[in-house]
Amino acid sequence: MNCKLAIRSLARGLGLAVCWQALCHPAYGNEGFERRTDVELIRVNSIGFPLVGEKMATILGKCSEFRVQNATSKDTVFRDEVRTHPTLPNVNTADFSDLSTPGRYRIVVEGMGTSAEFEINDSVFNRPFYRCFHAMYLSRCGATVYSKQDGHEFKHDACHLADGLLAHTGTSSDGTKDGVGGWHDAGDYNKYVVNGAFTAGMLLTAWEHFAGALEPLDLRIPESDNKTPDFLDEIRWELEWLLKMQRPDGRIFHKLSALRFGGAKLPENDEAKRYFSPWSTAATADFVAVLAHASRVYRKYDAEFSKRCLDAAKLSYEILKLHEGEVTADLTKFSTGAYSTTDRDDRLWATSQLWESTGKTEFLNELEERIRQRYDLLEASEPAIQADWDWKQVSNLGMFTYVLSQRHGRDTRLVNRLTADVLSSADTIVNRSANHPYGRPLGDRYYWGCNGTVARLAMNLEVADRLSARSSYRHTQLHALSHLLGWNDYGRSYVTGVGHRPPQLPHDRRSMADKLVPPWPGYLIGGPWPKSTDWQDSEHDYKTNEIAINWNGAIVYALAAFVKADTFAADVKPIYSSPN
Ligand code: 9MR
Ligand code: 9MR
Ligand code: ZN
């Protein structure tokens, strides 16, 4: 048995032990917790905290006091009483926000033990940002990828060079068409426009919000030596593929995929035939949105590419106008991801980007009409700005662009109404986090991919902060990251290769098929559901332990908010060494 198999069977054994333990030791209080070996009792963000800001940990069990200890000297640098949760028995908060001296620390609770190590330092998120961003590069399809991190070489050969066949597009076309490139969607190697465009859209938004910090970074990708910032080169990898998903008439194929999910092979060994699917208006609108968005972001670096993006967006927009009603893709030939979604929000997003990039009144009128329509259609229970959103609900991306726009001509009443709604969505998020034992900005909602949403809410908070700055918005952005990096029901990091006891067995075909023990680094796993304690670090559990670009794009956004460019090169140097 090779080493990786040994580790895997050990992990499987532990999984069994965990179930056994959970059966033997059920609840620890009414709504308390189970004593399980896969969890830590002192739960804290295992990466750390910037100097200024809220810093909290959660301690399970009976205790009254905690200390923070310097991890090397073991000196106690901070001490306080815990705050016992008003309703959850044995759940205590340790608040050490006042500790703002840079250093590496642990939390100590007498009779209970110590927490994972963490750091207090303004640049703590540089390395996690690098790894999560680099994971986007490692998701490239159609190219060799290579990254040496912590002494391990994560690599595969150029894959899926035959993409793809036209036999299942629902037209009489046959033969093949170039569909090489883009990012693999997730633990599977297929490529879906809805999710790919959504991910690129979040990353372009990250660029617009944090370009000052992102522009100078050397992110060690093959294009690092050209004049375009690396962050944009990586997004362009996906955009170039999206451009290939456009039919000459502007319709956008919904996906390019095998007919069924394949086994755990490296991508270059995956020889299943891959097909373009029929088109859909949702995919077409998402395409318009992201290519129109790209046209303004790349203008400064590559005017020719910028024009290509805008022309492509306009062509597809014309087709959308010809099809006001929803056209869905017939995917019955495929059993891979469907990403089926209604297109109303996608059209709103598309129009917002066309307007912001061109300033044309016709787009502004249409956009405002769509926003008003959204208000008309809303039920009282669903706010105009969503405080829980993913690839299926993309209107926020359009709303945020509209409300932050510097362009003239907007309807002031509509802007004011939306501003109020952005702030109230952010306040909802702040309150959910404040009332949650692990600061979770999504409160108690758990579903497939919810970790991605936890990260994505950083965008709602960022936009709110730009409209009306409040320190609680920034604190809650940090809580989102803290939650994903260890301040959660497991006391473990949900990002491979990052932080304390991260996932070792993600549902990721590369990690399953290569010969390395550690999984491919920098990937946020989907997260527990239906309950907060329903995560399993098992490669078979694609419902909670898969990886996906829309979750990674979200955490890249959340981390980008805290990138410190001045120390970046020095911070990441010890963890990477690439040949380029
Ligand atoms: O590997 C697939 C994963 O990427 C998807 O998210 C998931 C749900 O659609 O499906 C996985 O594939 C499984 C398939 O649906 C059923 N047979 C087992 C496959 C996992 O090995
Ligand atoms: O992220 C998707 C999630 O919202 C859906 O509930 C789930 C089931 O349809 O599918 C998820 O997306 C998967 C996609 O269909 C196939 N590739 C893997 C994606 C992540 O699991
Ligand atoms: Zn591939």
mmCIF file of N, CA, C and O in Angstrom, residues 401-471:
data_model
loop_
_atom_site.group_PDB
_atom_site.id
_atom_site.type_symbol
_atom_site.label_atom_id
_atom_site.label_comp_id
_atom_site.label_asym_id
_atom_site.label_seq_id
_atom_site.Cartn_x
_atom_site.Cartn_y
_atom_site.Cartn_z
ATOM 1 N N THR A 401 -23.109 46.993 -9.240
ATOM 2 C CA THR A 401 -22.495 47.838 -10.270
ATOM 3 C C THR A 401 -23.280 49.144 -10.423
ATOM 4 O O THR A 401 -22.707 50.230 -10.472
ATOM 5 N N TYR A 402 -24.603 49.004 -10.458
ATOM 6 C CA TYR A 402 -25.453 50.190 -10.634
ATOM 7 C C TYR A 402 -25.297 51.150 -9.455
ATOM 8 O O TYR A 402 -25.088 52.350 -9.630
ATOM 9 N N VAL A 403 -25.358 50.613 -8.267
ATOM 10 C CA VAL A 403 -25.410 51.487 -7.093
ATOM 11 C C VAL A 403 -24.057 52.164 -6.836
ATOM 12 O O VAL A 403 -23.992 53.265 -6.292
ATOM 13 N N LEU A 404 -22.964 51.525 -7.269
ATOM 14 C CA LEU A 404 -21.641 52.130 -7.055
ATOM 15 C C LEU A 404 -21.164 52.946 -8.257
ATOM 16 O O LEU A 404 -20.085 53.537 -8.217
ATOM 17 N N SER A 405 -21.960 52.963 -9.305
ATOM 18 C CA SER A 405 -21.485 53.594 -10.545
ATOM 19 C C SER A 405 -21.198 55.089 -10.375
ATOM 20 O O SER A 405 -21.889 55.794 -9.645
ATOM 21 N N GLN A 406 -20.169 55.545 -11.066
ATOM 22 C CA GLN A 406 -19.837 56.968 -11.087
ATOM 23 C C GLN A 406 -20.462 57.651 -12.302
ATOM 24 O O GLN A 406 -20.261 58.840 -12.507
ATOM 25 N N ARG A 407 -21.187 56.898 -13.101
ATOM 26 C CA ARG A 407 -21.764 57.501 -14.300
ATOM 27 C C ARG A 407 -22.952 58.390 -13.958
ATOM 28 O O ARG A 407 -23.614 58.202 -12.945
ATOM 29 N N HIS A 408 -23.198 59.359 -14.844
ATOM 30 C CA HIS A 408 -24.324 60.271 -14.640
ATOM 31 C C HIS A 408 -25.607 59.667 -15.195
ATOM 32 O O HIS A 408 -25.562 58.742 -15.987
ATOM 33 N N GLY A 409 -26.708 60.241 -14.766
ATOM 34 C CA GLY A 409 -27.980 59.928 -15.402
ATOM 35 C C GLY A 409 -28.845 58.930 -14.654
ATOM 36 O O GLY A 409 -29.961 58.638 -15.084
ATOM 37 N N ARG A 410 -28.359 58.407 -13.530
ATOM 38 C CA ARG A 410 -29.183 57.417 -12.823
ATOM 39 C C ARG A 410 -30.393 58.079 -12.175
ATOM 40 O O ARG A 410 -30.345 59.248 -11.803
ATOM 41 N N ASP A 411 -31.426 57.304 -11.980
ATOM 42 C CA ASP A 411 -32.642 57.760 -11.307
ATOM 43 C C ASP A 411 -32.350 57.829 -9.800
ATOM 44 O O ASP A 411 -32.171 56.802 -9.143
ATOM 45 N N THR A 412 -32.331 59.069 -9.287
ATOM 46 C CA THR A 412 -31.918 59.264 -7.891
ATOM 47 C C THR A 412 -32.778 58.488 -6.900
ATOM 48 O O THR A 412 -32.268 57.932 -5.932
ATOM 49 N N ARG A 413 -34.070 58.446 -7.182
ATOM 50 C CA ARG A 413 -34.939 57.728 -6.229
ATOM 51 C C ARG A 413 -34.601 56.239 -6.189
ATOM 52 O O ARG A 413 -34.569 55.628 -5.134
ATOM 53 N N LEU A 414 -34.335 55.716 -7.382
ATOM 54 C CA LEU A 414 -33.998 54.293 -7.449
ATOM 55 C C LEU A 414 -32.648 54.030 -6.761
ATOM 56 O O LEU A 414 -32.487 53.051 -6.017
ATOM 57 N N VAL A 415 -31.715 54.935 -6.987
ATOM 58 C CA VAL A 415 -30.401 54.790 -6.345
ATOM 59 C C VAL A 415 -30.554 54.819 -4.823
ATOM 60 O O VAL A 415 -29.974 53.985 -4.110
ATOM 61 N N ASN A 416 -31.376 55.742 -4.335
ATOM 62 C CA ASN A 416 -31.550 55.831 -2.884
ATOM 63 C C ASN A 416 -32.210 54.581 -2.309
ATOM 64 O O ASN A 416 -31.825 54.086 -1.251
ATOM 65 N N ARG A 417 -33.182 54.111 -3.045
ATOM 66 C CA ARG A 417 -33.882 52.910 -2.575
ATOM 67 C C ARG A 417 -32.920 51.720 -2.524
ATOM 68 O O ARG A 417 -32.884 50.972 -1.551
ATOM 69 N N LEU A 418 -32.129 51.587 -3.581
ATOM 70 C CA LEU A 418 -31.183 50.469 -3.624
ATOM 71 C C LEU A 418 -30.103 50.613 -2.564
ATOM 72 O O LEU A 418 -29.687 49.634 -1.940
ATOM 73 N N THR A 419 -29.649 51.851 -2.370
ATOM 74 C CA THR A 419 -28.636 52.091 -1.339
ATOM 75 C C THR A 419 -29.153 51.606 0.013
ATOM 76 O O THR A 419 -28.462 50.879 0.734
ATOM 77 N N ALA A 420 -30.388 51.986 0.317
ATOM 78 C CA ALA A 420 -30.972 51.551 1.590
ATOM 79 C C ALA A 420 -31.034 50.029 1.661
ATOM 80 O O ALA A 420 -30.775 49.423 2.713
ATOM 81 N N ASP A 421 -31.329 49.397 0.535
ATOM 82 C CA ASP A 421 -31.434 47.934 0.538
ATOM 83 C C ASP A 421 -30.068 47.250 0.657
ATOM 84 O O ASP A 421 -29.958 46.186 1.257
ATOM 85 N N VAL A 422 -29.051 47.852 0.057
ATOM 86 C CA VAL A 422 -27.708 47.287 0.231
ATOM 87 C C VAL A 422 -27.331 47.356 1.709
ATOM 88 O O VAL A 422 -26.830 46.389 2.295
ATOM 89 N N LEU A 423 -27.604 48.502 2.335
ATOM 90 C CA LEU A 423 -27.249 48.656 3.741
ATOM 91 C C LEU A 423 -28.051 47.711 4.610
ATOM 92 O O LEU A 423 -27.520 47.098 5.538
ATOM 93 N N SER A 424 -29.336 47.536 4.267
ATOM 94 C CA SER A 424 -30.109 46.641 5.131
ATOM 95 C C SER A 424 -29.688 45.189 4.918
ATOM 96 O O SER A 424 -29.662 44.409 5.866
ATOM 97 N N SER A 425 -29.281 44.830 3.692
ATOM 98 C CA SER A 425 -28.771 43.456 3.507
ATOM 99 C C SER A 425 -27.493 43.274 4.321
ATOM 100 O O SER A 425 -27.282 42.246 4.962
ATOM 101 N N ALA A 426 -26.647 44.293 4.327
ATOM 102 C CA ALA A 426 -25.401 44.186 5.089
ATOM 103 C C ALA A 426 -25.699 44.097 6.585
ATOM 104 O O ALA A 426 -25.055 43.329 7.312
ATOM 105 N N ASP A 427 -26.701 44.853 7.042
ATOM 106 C CA ASP A 427 -27.029 44.788 8.464
ATOM 107 C C ASP A 427 -27.570 43.413 8.844
ATOM 108 O O ASP A 427 -27.268 42.890 9.913
ATOM 109 N N THR A 428 -28.363 42.838 7.946
ATOM 110 C CA THR A 428 -28.838 41.462 8.183
ATOM 111 C C THR A 428 -27.640 40.536 8.364
ATOM 112 O O THR A 428 -27.599 39.698 9.275
ATOM 113 N N ILE A 429 -26.662 40.691 7.485
ATOM 114 C CA ILE A 429 -25.495 39.818 7.516
ATOM 115 C C ILE A 429 -24.691 40.034 8.809
ATOM 116 O O ILE A 429 -24.272 39.082 9.475
ATOM 117 N N VAL A 430 -24.537 41.296 9.188
ATOM 118 C CA VAL A 430 -23.814 41.619 10.434
ATOM 119 C C VAL A 430 -24.533 40.992 11.630
ATOM 120 O O VAL A 430 -23.900 40.366 12.494
ATOM 121 N N ASN A 431 -25.861 41.118 11.660
ATOM 122 C CA ASN A 431 -26.605 40.573 12.800
ATOM 123 C C ASN A 431 -26.559 39.060 12.854
ATOM 124 O O ASN A 431 -26.425 38.469 13.926
ATOM 125 N N ARG A 432 -26.653 38.441 11.685
ATOM 126 C CA ARG A 432 -26.573 36.975 11.679
ATOM 127 C C ARG A 432 -25.239 36.536 12.259
ATOM 128 O O ARG A 432 -25.163 35.599 13.037
ATOM 129 N N SER A 433 -24.189 37.217 11.831
ATOM 130 C CA SER A 433 -22.859 36.855 12.310
ATOM 131 C C SER A 433 -22.760 37.077 13.818
ATOM 132 O O SER A 433 -22.258 36.227 14.561
ATOM 133 N N ALA A 434 -23.277 38.215 14.274
ATOM 134 C CA ALA A 434 -23.174 38.539 15.702
ATOM 135 C C ALA A 434 -23.943 37.538 16.557
ATOM 136 O O ALA A 434 -23.567 37.269 17.702
ATOM 137 N N ASN A 435 -25.015 36.971 16.014
ATOM 138 C CA ASN A 435 -25.828 36.043 16.806
ATOM 139 C C ASN A 435 -25.423 34.594 16.625
ATOM 140 O O ASN A 435 -26.056 33.695 17.169
ATOM 141 N N HIS A 436 -24.399 34.347 15.846
ATOM 142 C CA HIS A 436 -23.997 32.974 15.580
ATOM 143 C C HIS A 436 -22.787 32.613 16.442
ATOM 144 O O HIS A 436 -21.872 33.420 16.582
ATOM 145 N N PRO A 437 -22.787 31.422 17.034
ATOM 146 C CA PRO A 437 -21.661 31.080 17.918
ATOM 147 C C PRO A 437 -20.301 31.055 17.207
ATOM 148 O O PRO A 437 -19.271 31.135 17.865
ATOM 149 N N TYR A 438 -20.303 30.952 15.886
ATOM 150 C CA TYR A 438 -19.044 30.994 15.141
ATOM 151 C C TYR A 438 -19.045 32.098 14.105
ATOM 152 O O TYR A 438 -18.519 31.931 13.004
ATOM 153 N N GLY A 439 -19.697 33.201 14.429
ATOM 154 C CA GLY A 439 -19.660 34.396 13.589
ATOM 155 C C GLY A 439 -20.098 34.209 12.152
ATOM 156 O O GLY A 439 -19.744 35.012 11.284
ATOM 157 N N ARG A 440 -20.878 33.171 11.872
ATOM 158 C CA ARG A 440 -21.194 32.839 10.479
ATOM 159 C C ARG A 440 -22.163 33.852 9.865
ATOM 160 O O ARG A 440 -23.314 33.966 10.303
ATOM 161 N N PRO A 441 -21.715 34.577 8.833
ATOM 162 C CA PRO A 441 -22.573 35.626 8.260
ATOM 163 C C PRO A 441 -23.791 35.098 7.521
ATOM 164 O O PRO A 441 -24.680 35.863 7.165
ATOM 165 N N LEU A 442 -23.852 33.792 7.306
ATOM 166 C CA LEU A 442 -25.017 33.196 6.655
ATOM 167 C C LEU A 442 -25.962 32.605 7.704
ATOM 168 O O LEU A 442 -26.952 31.958 7.373
ATOM 169 N N GLY A 443 -25.666 32.831 8.984
ATOM 170 C CA GLY A 443 -26.528 32.312 10.050
ATOM 171 C C GLY A 443 -26.589 30.800 10.004
ATOM 172 O O GLY A 443 -25.562 30.134 9.873
ATOM 173 N N ASP A 444 -27.811 30.275 10.076
ATOM 174 C CA ASP A 444 -27.968 28.821 10.170
ATOM 175 C C ASP A 444 -28.423 28.172 8.883
ATOM 176 O O ASP A 444 -29.045 27.118 8.896
ATOM 177 N N ARG A 445 -28.140 28.789 7.752
ATOM 178 C CA ARG A 445 -28.518 28.149 6.483
ATOM 179 C C ARG A 445 -27.381 27.273 6.005
ATOM 180 O O ARG A 445 -26.250 27.738 5.852
ATOM 181 N N TYR A 446 -27.707 26.020 5.780
ATOM 182 C CA TYR A 446 -26.704 25.062 5.308
ATOM 183 C C TYR A 446 -27.237 24.339 4.086
ATOM 184 O O TYR A 446 -28.336 23.784 4.127
ATOM 185 N N TYR A 447 -26.482 24.385 2.986
ATOM 186 C CA TYR A 447 -26.893 23.696 1.761
ATOM 187 C C TYR A 447 -25.654 23.446 0.920
ATOM 188 O O TYR A 447 -24.537 23.874 1.276
ATOM 189 N N TRP A 448 -25.840 22.795 -0.183
ATOM 190 C CA TRP A 448 -24.733 22.443 -1.087
ATOM 191 C C TRP A 448 -23.966 23.713 -1.493
ATOM 192 O O TRP A 448 -24.535 24.614 -2.119
ATOM 193 N N GLY A 449 -22.737 23.797 -1.099
ATOM 194 C CA GLY A 449 -21.915 24.944 -1.507
ATOM 195 C C GLY A 449 -22.024 26.148 -0.587
ATOM 196 O O GLY A 449 -21.571 27.239 -0.947
ATOM 197 N N CYS A 450 -22.614 25.960 0.620
ATOM 198 C CA CYS A 450 -22.849 27.128 1.483
ATOM 199 C C CYS A 450 -21.549 27.807 1.927
ATOM 200 O O CYS A 450 -21.539 29.010 2.190
ATOM 201 N N ASN A 451 -20.442 27.072 1.990
ATOM 202 C CA ASN A 451 -19.181 27.741 2.337
ATOM 203 C C ASN A 451 -18.857 28.836 1.321
ATOM 204 O O ASN A 451 -18.304 29.875 1.676
ATOM 205 N N GLY A 452 -19.196 28.587 0.068
ATOM 206 C CA GLY A 452 -18.963 29.601 -0.956
ATOM 207 C C GLY A 452 -19.771 30.855 -0.655
ATOM 208 O O GLY A 452 -19.286 31.982 -0.777
ATOM 209 N N THR A 453 -21.012 30.658 -0.240
ATOM 210 C CA THR A 453 -21.860 31.817 0.067
ATOM 211 C C THR A 453 -21.308 32.592 1.258
ATOM 212 O O THR A 453 -21.319 33.825 1.260
ATOM 213 N N VAL A 454 -20.831 31.859 2.274
ATOM 214 C CA VAL A 454 -20.246 32.537 3.439
ATOM 215 C C VAL A 454 -19.160 33.511 2.973
ATOM 216 O O VAL A 454 -19.105 34.673 3.390
ATOM 217 N N ALA A 455 -18.314 33.052 2.059
ATOM 218 C CA ALA A 455 -17.249 33.919 1.553
ATOM 219 C C ALA A 455 -17.811 35.054 0.697
ATOM 220 O O ALA A 455 -17.384 36.206 0.787
ATOM 221 N N ARG A 456 -18.798 34.722 -0.111
ATOM 222 C CA ARG A 456 -19.348 35.685 -1.078
ATOM 223 C C ARG A 456 -20.018 36.876 -0.412
ATOM 224 O O ARG A 456 -20.081 37.978 -0.976
ATOM 225 N N LEU A 457 -20.547 36.673 0.801
ATOM 226 C CA LEU A 457 -21.229 37.776 1.483
ATOM 227 C C LEU A 457 -20.265 38.911 1.805
ATOM 228 O O LEU A 457 -20.686 40.042 2.076
ATOM 229 N N ALA A 458 -18.967 38.640 1.739
ATOM 230 C CA ALA A 458 -17.977 39.715 1.903
ATOM 231 C C ALA A 458 -18.235 40.825 0.886
ATOM 232 O O ALA A 458 -17.944 41.994 1.144
ATOM 233 N N MET A 459 -18.803 40.450 -0.269
ATOM 234 C CA MET A 459 -19.055 41.464 -1.305
ATOM 235 C C MET A 459 -20.200 42.393 -0.887
ATOM 236 O O MET A 459 -20.110 43.611 -1.057
ATOM 237 N N ASN A 460 -21.281 41.831 -0.331
ATOM 238 C CA ASN A 460 -22.375 42.680 0.160
ATOM 239 C C ASN A 460 -21.821 43.688 1.171
ATOM 240 O O ASN A 460 -22.192 44.860 1.171
ATOM 241 N N LEU A 461 -20.945 43.197 2.045
ATOM 242 C CA LEU A 461 -20.407 44.049 3.110
ATOM 243 C C LEU A 461 -19.486 45.120 2.538
ATOM 244 O O LEU A 461 -19.485 46.267 2.988
ATOM 245 N N GLU A 462 -18.727 44.740 1.528
ATOM 246 C CA GLU A 462 -17.809 45.690 0.895
ATOM 247 C C GLU A 462 -18.589 46.821 0.219
ATOM 248 O O GLU A 462 -18.258 48.001 0.366
ATOM 249 N N VAL A 463 -19.622 46.438 -0.509
ATOM 250 C CA VAL A 463 -20.407 47.457 -1.219
ATOM 251 C C VAL A 463 -21.085 48.382 -0.206
ATOM 252 O O VAL A 463 -21.075 49.614 -0.350
ATOM 253 N N ALA A 464 -21.629 47.786 0.852
ATOM 254 C CA ALA A 464 -22.260 48.602 1.897
ATOM 255 C C ALA A 464 -21.243 49.574 2.485
ATOM 256 O O ALA A 464 -21.531 50.760 2.671
ATOM 257 N N ASP A 465 -20.048 49.086 2.731
ATOM 258 C CA ASP A 465 -19.020 49.923 3.338
ATOM 259 C C ASP A 465 -18.659 51.094 2.430
ATOM 260 O O ASP A 465 -18.356 52.187 2.889
ATOM 261 N N ARG A 466 -18.693 50.838 1.123
ATOM 262 C CA ARG A 466 -18.378 51.920 0.183
ATOM 263 C C ARG A 466 -19.492 52.964 0.148
ATOM 264 O O ARG A 466 -19.246 54.132 -0.165
ATOM 265 N N LEU A 467 -20.717 52.536 0.445
ATOM 266 C CA LEU A 467 -21.828 53.485 0.418
ATOM 267 C C LEU A 467 -21.931 54.238 1.736
ATOM 268 O O LEU A 467 -22.325 55.392 1.779
ATOM 269 N N SER A 468 -21.572 53.559 2.826
ATOM 270 C CA SER A 468 -21.696 54.160 4.151
ATOM 271 C C SER A 468 -20.802 53.369 5.111
ATOM 272 O O SER A 468 -21.195 52.319 5.612
ATOM 273 N N ALA A 469 -19.593 53.871 5.295
ATOM 274 C CA ALA A 469 -18.584 53.087 6.020
ATOM 275 C C ALA A 469 -18.970 52.810 7.469
ATOM 276 O O ALA A 469 -19.428 53.703 8.181
ATOM 277 N N ARG A 470 -18.842 51.549 7.864
ATOM 278 C CA ARG A 470 -19.090 51.170 9.268
ATOM 279 C C ARG A 470 -18.119 50.066 9.621
ATOM 280 O O ARG A 470 -17.933 49.127 8.847
ATOM 281 N N SER A 471 -17.547 50.160 10.825
ATOM 282 C CA SER A 471 -16.530 49.164 11.172
ATOM 283 C C SER A 471 -17.122 47.755 11.246
ATOM 284 O O SER A 471 -16.435 46.773 10.997
#
